[in-house]
Every structure is written in structure tokens, then in C-alpha cells.
């Protein structure tokens, strides 16, 4: 069964600190893995897209890693800001079926 | 370039009523999809379309109909609303449903069925 699991479910950090969010996926045949940021009351916005051949991809203070062997991905946020408070969603995409498999997200709260 | 637009933003329905959620995109994307988002669950695919005239079911299609008469529009119809359909609905579009193309989401429609 294709699925994506994320941890932790929620996280609170101090402004300026770093954090890492985790994603385990079982999507086959695997095409690519994405991280989205979803602000409260808004639609998800893409942060990174990685294929199986890419180990790391950065978008500003966001760095995603992918280990295709262990089927794990992480999203590292550097020097967090209050505006980073949001839900971060990991999504696995299969090569077949035009379907996207969404994790339940990690709710990140950055406090002053 | 408005991206993906959805109307209405909020809607309250009574059980048994029908309605259509509108979705439009101006990026000439072939792939469009509808998701619902419920607390504690990931986004779940309702229906998707890979081009005008072509639609297919996703994970949770029951109670919903779609059509794709133009590239730009992909409306979602609730045939007879039920309280279980209370949710936030997102429309999304992408150049393709496979490969590494960006997927763009609309702002969502918050639906309450009483």
C-alpha cells in the first residue's frame, strides 16, 4: 500500500533555532518526493521536488534530503522565523496513476 | 496570472442539497485535481483530470461528480450533501500528473453540511 508517514506530528521551537522534520514513504514505483508548506487557511505551496537520483535540494533556508534506499526524507529549516509557523507536508508521487500520496503533516510553531 | 482560483471560499449546506464548487486555472495546465482535507488526515484525492474531456476517480470519489469541458475549468459537484462531506476542498493544477512538475493549489473552499 502506498503511504507517507511524517514525524513529529507537531513541534515548537524558538525563533532563530534550526529544526528537522522527517518523512518515511512507501510509494512504488517511485517518481519523486515533494515538501509543501501550508499556512493556516491557505492552500499548500511547494518547497522542493526531488527525484530518486537527488540527495539534497535547497530552497532558501529550507533543505530537503532524500535517501531512496531507506525511503526516508527530511526537511531541515535553518534559522527559523515566525513566518515559518505552518504545516509541512511530505508527498510521494508514483510513476503510474497520476496520484499523489500525502502525509498528515508536521505542525511547526515558531515562538519569539 | 491568477494561478488557481476557487469559489466560493465558504459554504454552508443542508443535508441533501446539491452544489458545485468552481475551480479555474490560467496556466494552461493539463492536469487538474480535487482534494479534501480533514483534521488529522492528509489530503485525499477525490477526482482528477489529465486533460479536457478526461476524468478519473481518486481515493474518495463517492458522492462527487466532475467534468472537464475546457482546459481551464474543473468543477466539483456534490450531488446530495451529507455531513460526512464537511471538509476543506482544494483544487490543484499541474502541467502533468507524472514527472517533476510543480503542482499549484487554490486557496480552498470550506464546506459545512448541517
Tab-separated table of N, CA, C and O in Angstrom, chain A residues 9 31-32 34 36 38 41-49 51 89 91 93-105, chain B residues 9 31 35 37 40-45 48 50 57-59 90 94 96-108 110:
chain	number	residue	atom	x	y	z
A	9	UNK	N	4.451	14.862	14.847
A	9	UNK	CA	3.143	15.398	14.465
A	9	UNK	C	3.118	16.912	14.656
A	9	UNK	O	2.509	17.638	13.884
A	31	UNK	N	8.400	8.054	-8.255
A	31	UNK	CA	8.775	9.077	-9.229
A	31	UNK	C	9.525	10.212	-8.543
A	31	UNK	O	10.667	10.498	-8.877
A	32	UNK	N	8.863	10.859	-7.598
A	32	UNK	CA	9.522	11.956	-6.909
A	32	UNK	C	8.858	12.221	-5.566
A	32	UNK	O	7.762	11.713	-5.288
A	34	UNK	N	8.008	15.350	-2.640
A	34	UNK	CA	7.862	16.803	-2.501
A	34	UNK	C	7.619	17.179	-1.053
A	34	UNK	O	7.045	16.416	-0.285
A	36	UNK	N	5.747	20.400	0.961
A	36	UNK	CA	4.900	21.576	0.826
A	36	UNK	C	4.807	22.289	2.165
A	36	UNK	O	4.863	21.659	3.220
A	38	UNK	N	2.082	24.664	4.245
A	38	UNK	CA	0.698	25.111	4.232
A	38	UNK	C	0.441	26.033	5.418
A	38	UNK	O	0.421	25.591	6.562
A	41	UNK	N	-5.315	28.198	6.802
A	41	UNK	CA	-6.343	28.790	5.948
A	41	UNK	C	-5.936	29.002	4.497
A	41	UNK	O	-6.662	29.652	3.748
A	42	UNK	N	-4.800	28.444	4.117
A	42	UNK	CA	-4.325	28.611	2.744
A	42	UNK	C	-4.084	27.246	2.109
A	42	UNK	O	-4.051	26.219	2.780
A	43	UNK	N	-3.885	27.250	0.785
A	43	UNK	CA	-3.527	26.017	0.105
A	43	UNK	C	-2.045	25.730	0.243
A	43	UNK	O	-1.242	26.638	0.504
A	44	UNK	N	-1.625	24.463	0.093
A	44	UNK	CA	-0.209	24.117	0.174
A	44	UNK	C	0.595	24.802	-0.930
A	44	UNK	O	0.100	25.005	-2.035
A	45	UNK	N	1.843	25.118	-0.591
A	45	UNK	CA	2.774	25.733	-1.544
A	45	UNK	C	4.026	24.872	-1.608
A	45	UNK	O	4.584	24.494	-0.573
A	46	UNK	N	4.476	24.570	-2.810
A	46	UNK	CA	5.626	23.682	-2.989
A	46	UNK	C	6.915	24.319	-2.493
A	46	UNK	O	7.198	25.489	-2.752
A	47	UNK	N	7.708	23.527	-1.762
A	47	UNK	CA	9.039	23.965	-1.308
A	47	UNK	C	10.136	23.300	-2.146
A	47	UNK	O	11.053	23.955	-2.617
A	48	UNK	N	10.068	21.976	-2.274
A	48	UNK	CA	11.083	21.245	-3.041
A	48	UNK	C	10.450	20.058	-3.751
A	48	UNK	O	9.424	19.535	-3.315
A	49	UNK	N	11.074	19.653	-4.846
A	49	UNK	CA	10.718	18.429	-5.567
A	49	UNK	C	12.010	17.664	-5.806
A	49	UNK	O	12.981	18.232	-6.321
A	51	UNK	N	13.733	13.900	-7.256
A	51	UNK	CA	13.620	12.570	-7.837
A	51	UNK	C	14.527	11.622	-7.063
A	51	UNK	O	15.327	12.064	-6.222
A	89	UNK	N	4.099	19.422	4.746
A	89	UNK	CA	3.512	18.187	4.237
A	89	UNK	C	4.477	17.517	3.272
A	89	UNK	O	5.016	18.161	2.359
A	91	UNK	N	4.969	14.599	0.376
A	91	UNK	CA	4.115	13.970	-0.640
A	91	UNK	C	4.959	13.063	-1.523
A	91	UNK	O	5.979	13.494	-2.069
A	93	UNK	N	5.068	10.751	-4.979
A	93	UNK	CA	4.386	10.637	-6.264
A	93	UNK	C	4.843	9.370	-6.962
A	93	UNK	O	6.035	9.088	-7.077
A	94	UNK	N	3.871	8.630	-7.434
A	94	UNK	CA	4.152	7.398	-8.155
A	94	UNK	C	4.291	7.673	-9.647
A	94	UNK	O	3.727	8.631	-10.168
A	95	UNK	N	5.010	6.805	-10.313
A	95	UNK	CA	5.175	6.912	-11.769
A	95	UNK	C	3.908	6.562	-12.525
A	95	UNK	O	3.778	6.870	-13.693
A	96	UNK	N	3.008	5.892	-11.855
A	96	UNK	CA	1.784	5.456	-12.527
A	96	UNK	C	0.568	6.047	-11.837
A	96	UNK	O	0.590	6.343	-10.650
A	97	UNK	N	-0.478	6.219	-12.524
A	97	UNK	CA	-1.766	6.542	-11.911
A	97	UNK	C	-2.019	8.007	-11.645
A	97	UNK	O	-3.091	8.361	-11.185
A	98	UNK	N	-1.048	8.887	-11.933
A	98	UNK	CA	-1.297	10.318	-11.733
A	98	UNK	C	-1.799	10.619	-10.327
A	98	UNK	O	-2.666	11.472	-10.138
A	99	UNK	N	-1.299	9.918	-9.327
A	99	UNK	CA	-1.782	10.115	-7.978
A	99	UNK	C	-0.658	10.525	-7.049
A	99	UNK	O	0.466	10.079	-7.164
A	100	UNK	N	-1.030	11.399	-6.111
A	100	UNK	CA	-0.108	11.939	-5.133
A	100	UNK	C	-0.496	11.407	-3.763
A	100	UNK	O	-1.665	11.427	-3.397
A	101	UNK	N	0.475	10.973	-2.970
A	101	UNK	CA	0.224	10.403	-1.650
A	101	UNK	C	0.747	11.369	-0.595
A	101	UNK	O	1.947	11.599	-0.485
A	102	UNK	N	-0.195	11.920	0.166
A	102	UNK	CA	0.122	12.967	1.123
A	102	UNK	C	0.296	12.409	2.529
A	102	UNK	O	-0.497	11.584	2.987
A	103	UNK	N	1.323	12.913	3.227
A	103	UNK	CA	1.421	12.654	4.656
A	103	UNK	C	0.453	13.561	5.398
A	103	UNK	O	-0.155	14.459	4.812
A	104	UNK	N	0.307	13.321	6.709
A	104	UNK	CA	-0.618	14.116	7.510
A	104	UNK	C	-0.016	15.431	7.965
A	104	UNK	O	-0.712	16.261	8.527
A	105	UNK	N	1.279	15.625	7.723
A	105	UNK	CA	1.895	16.909	8.018
A	105	UNK	C	2.501	17.008	9.402
A	105	UNK	O	2.121	16.274	10.319
B	9	UNK	N	-15.460	30.655	-1.196
B	9	UNK	CA	-14.457	30.432	-0.160
B	9	UNK	C	-15.079	29.698	1.030
B	9	UNK	O	-14.431	28.872	1.669
B	31	UNK	N	-3.230	18.823	-16.203
B	31	UNK	CA	-3.630	18.016	-15.048
B	31	UNK	C	-4.300	18.894	-14.004
B	31	UNK	O	-3.738	19.900	-13.575
B	35	UNK	N	-9.033	17.714	-4.040
B	35	UNK	CA	-8.694	17.042	-2.798
B	35	UNK	C	-9.629	17.527	-1.703
B	35	UNK	O	-10.153	18.636	-1.752
B	37	UNK	N	-9.458	17.917	2.611
B	37	UNK	CA	-8.544	17.891	3.738
B	37	UNK	C	-9.353	17.898	5.030
B	37	UNK	O	-10.101	18.830	5.291
B	40	UNK	N	-6.367	15.854	10.976
B	40	UNK	CA	-5.643	14.634	11.300
B	40	UNK	C	-5.414	13.700	10.132
B	40	UNK	O	-4.854	12.615	10.306
B	41	UNK	N	-5.821	14.116	8.941
B	41	UNK	CA	-5.631	13.270	7.768
B	41	UNK	C	-4.912	14.063	6.688
B	41	UNK	O	-5.033	15.285	6.621
B	42	UNK	N	-4.176	13.340	5.861
B	42	UNK	CA	-3.550	14.002	4.721
B	42	UNK	C	-4.582	14.348	3.668
B	42	UNK	O	-5.719	13.861	3.699
B	43	UNK	N	-4.203	15.180	2.732
B	43	UNK	CA	-5.102	15.481	1.628
B	43	UNK	C	-5.434	14.187	0.886
B	43	UNK	O	-4.547	13.370	0.610
B	44	UNK	N	-6.694	14.026	0.563
B	44	UNK	CA	-7.132	12.828	-0.145
B	44	UNK	C	-7.715	13.221	-1.497
B	44	UNK	O	-8.526	14.135	-1.588
B	45	UNK	N	-7.308	12.474	-2.508
B	45	UNK	CA	-7.703	12.782	-3.872
B	45	UNK	C	-9.139	12.324	-4.122
B	45	UNK	O	-9.484	11.168	-3.882
B	48	UNK	N	-9.592	13.437	-10.549
B	48	UNK	CA	-8.581	14.171	-11.270
B	48	UNK	C	-8.857	14.097	-12.764
B	48	UNK	O	-9.672	13.295	-13.240
B	50	UNK	N	-6.673	14.517	-16.641
B	50	UNK	CA	-5.395	14.687	-17.350
B	50	UNK	C	-5.567	15.513	-18.615
B	50	UNK	O	-4.614	15.674	-19.381
B	57	UNK	N	-11.371	8.687	-11.232
B	57	UNK	CA	-11.619	8.716	-9.800
B	57	UNK	C	-10.330	8.627	-9.016
B	57	UNK	O	-9.373	7.983	-9.431
B	58	UNK	N	-10.345	9.287	-7.856
B	58	UNK	CA	-9.233	9.179	-6.925
B	58	UNK	C	-9.574	8.234	-5.805
B	58	UNK	O	-10.292	7.249	-5.996
B	59	UNK	N	-9.084	8.563	-4.629
B	59	UNK	CA	-9.231	7.695	-3.467
B	59	UNK	C	-10.637	7.733	-2.874
B	59	UNK	O	-11.147	6.719	-2.397
B	90	UNK	N	-9.686	21.476	-1.814
B	90	UNK	CA	-8.649	22.155	-2.576
B	90	UNK	C	-8.631	21.642	-4.005
B	90	UNK	O	-8.682	20.443	-4.252
B	94	UNK	N	-1.444	21.190	-12.529
B	94	UNK	CA	-0.047	20.934	-12.850
B	94	UNK	C	0.057	20.697	-14.348
B	94	UNK	O	-0.923	20.298	-14.988
B	96	UNK	N	1.524	18.301	-15.688
B	96	UNK	CA	1.272	16.883	-15.853
B	96	UNK	C	1.147	16.237	-14.480
B	96	UNK	O	1.701	16.747	-13.504
B	97	UNK	N	0.439	15.127	-14.392
B	97	UNK	CA	0.307	14.430	-13.120
B	97	UNK	C	1.466	13.512	-12.827
B	97	UNK	O	1.595	12.995	-11.719
B	98	UNK	N	2.335	13.295	-13.794
B	98	UNK	CA	3.531	12.476	-13.590
B	98	UNK	C	4.753	13.342	-13.841
B	98	UNK	O	4.668	14.411	-14.436
B	99	UNK	N	5.903	12.843	-13.377
B	99	UNK	CA	7.110	13.639	-13.541
B	99	UNK	C	7.253	14.688	-12.476
B	99	UNK	O	6.480	14.746	-11.522
B	100	UNK	N	8.220	15.541	-12.612
B	100	UNK	CA	8.568	16.504	-11.576
B	100	UNK	C	7.981	17.882	-11.770
B	100	UNK	O	8.637	18.877	-11.465
B	101	UNK	N	6.752	17.976	-12.225
B	101	UNK	CA	6.152	19.286	-12.460
B	101	UNK	C	5.538	19.844	-11.185
B	101	UNK	O	4.933	19.122	-10.400
B	102	UNK	N	5.656	21.140	-11.022
B	102	UNK	CA	5.049	21.814	-9.877
B	102	UNK	C	3.547	21.639	-9.894
B	102	UNK	O	2.912	21.667	-10.948
B	103	UNK	N	2.975	21.469	-8.693
B	103	UNK	CA	1.531	21.425	-8.552
B	103	UNK	C	1.118	22.671	-7.771
B	103	UNK	O	1.679	22.950	-6.707
B	104	UNK	N	0.156	23.398	-8.309
B	104	UNK	CA	-0.285	24.643	-7.702
B	104	UNK	C	-1.683	24.447	-7.120
B	104	UNK	O	-2.571	23.931	-7.794
B	105	UNK	N	-1.862	24.882	-5.888
B	105	UNK	CA	-3.131	24.720	-5.197
B	105	UNK	C	-3.898	26.036	-5.149
B	105	UNK	O	-3.317	27.123	-5.059
B	106	UNK	N	-5.215	25.907	-5.178
B	106	UNK	CA	-6.078	27.046	-4.952
B	106	UNK	C	-6.170	27.356	-3.467
B	106	UNK	O	-5.633	26.625	-2.643
B	107	UNK	N	-6.905	28.401	-3.097
B	107	UNK	CA	-6.992	28.816	-1.692
B	107	UNK	C	-7.935	27.967	-0.850
B	107	UNK	O	-7.944	28.089	0.371
B	108	UNK	N	-8.727	27.120	-1.496
B	108	UNK	CA	-9.606	26.230	-0.745
B	108	UNK	C	-11.018	26.748	-0.591
B	108	UNK	O	-11.277	27.954	-0.645
B	110	UNK	N	-14.132	26.079	2.194
B	110	UNK	CA	-14.507	25.442	3.462
B	110	UNK	C	-15.999	25.168	3.437
B	110	UNK	O	-16.803	26.091	3.393
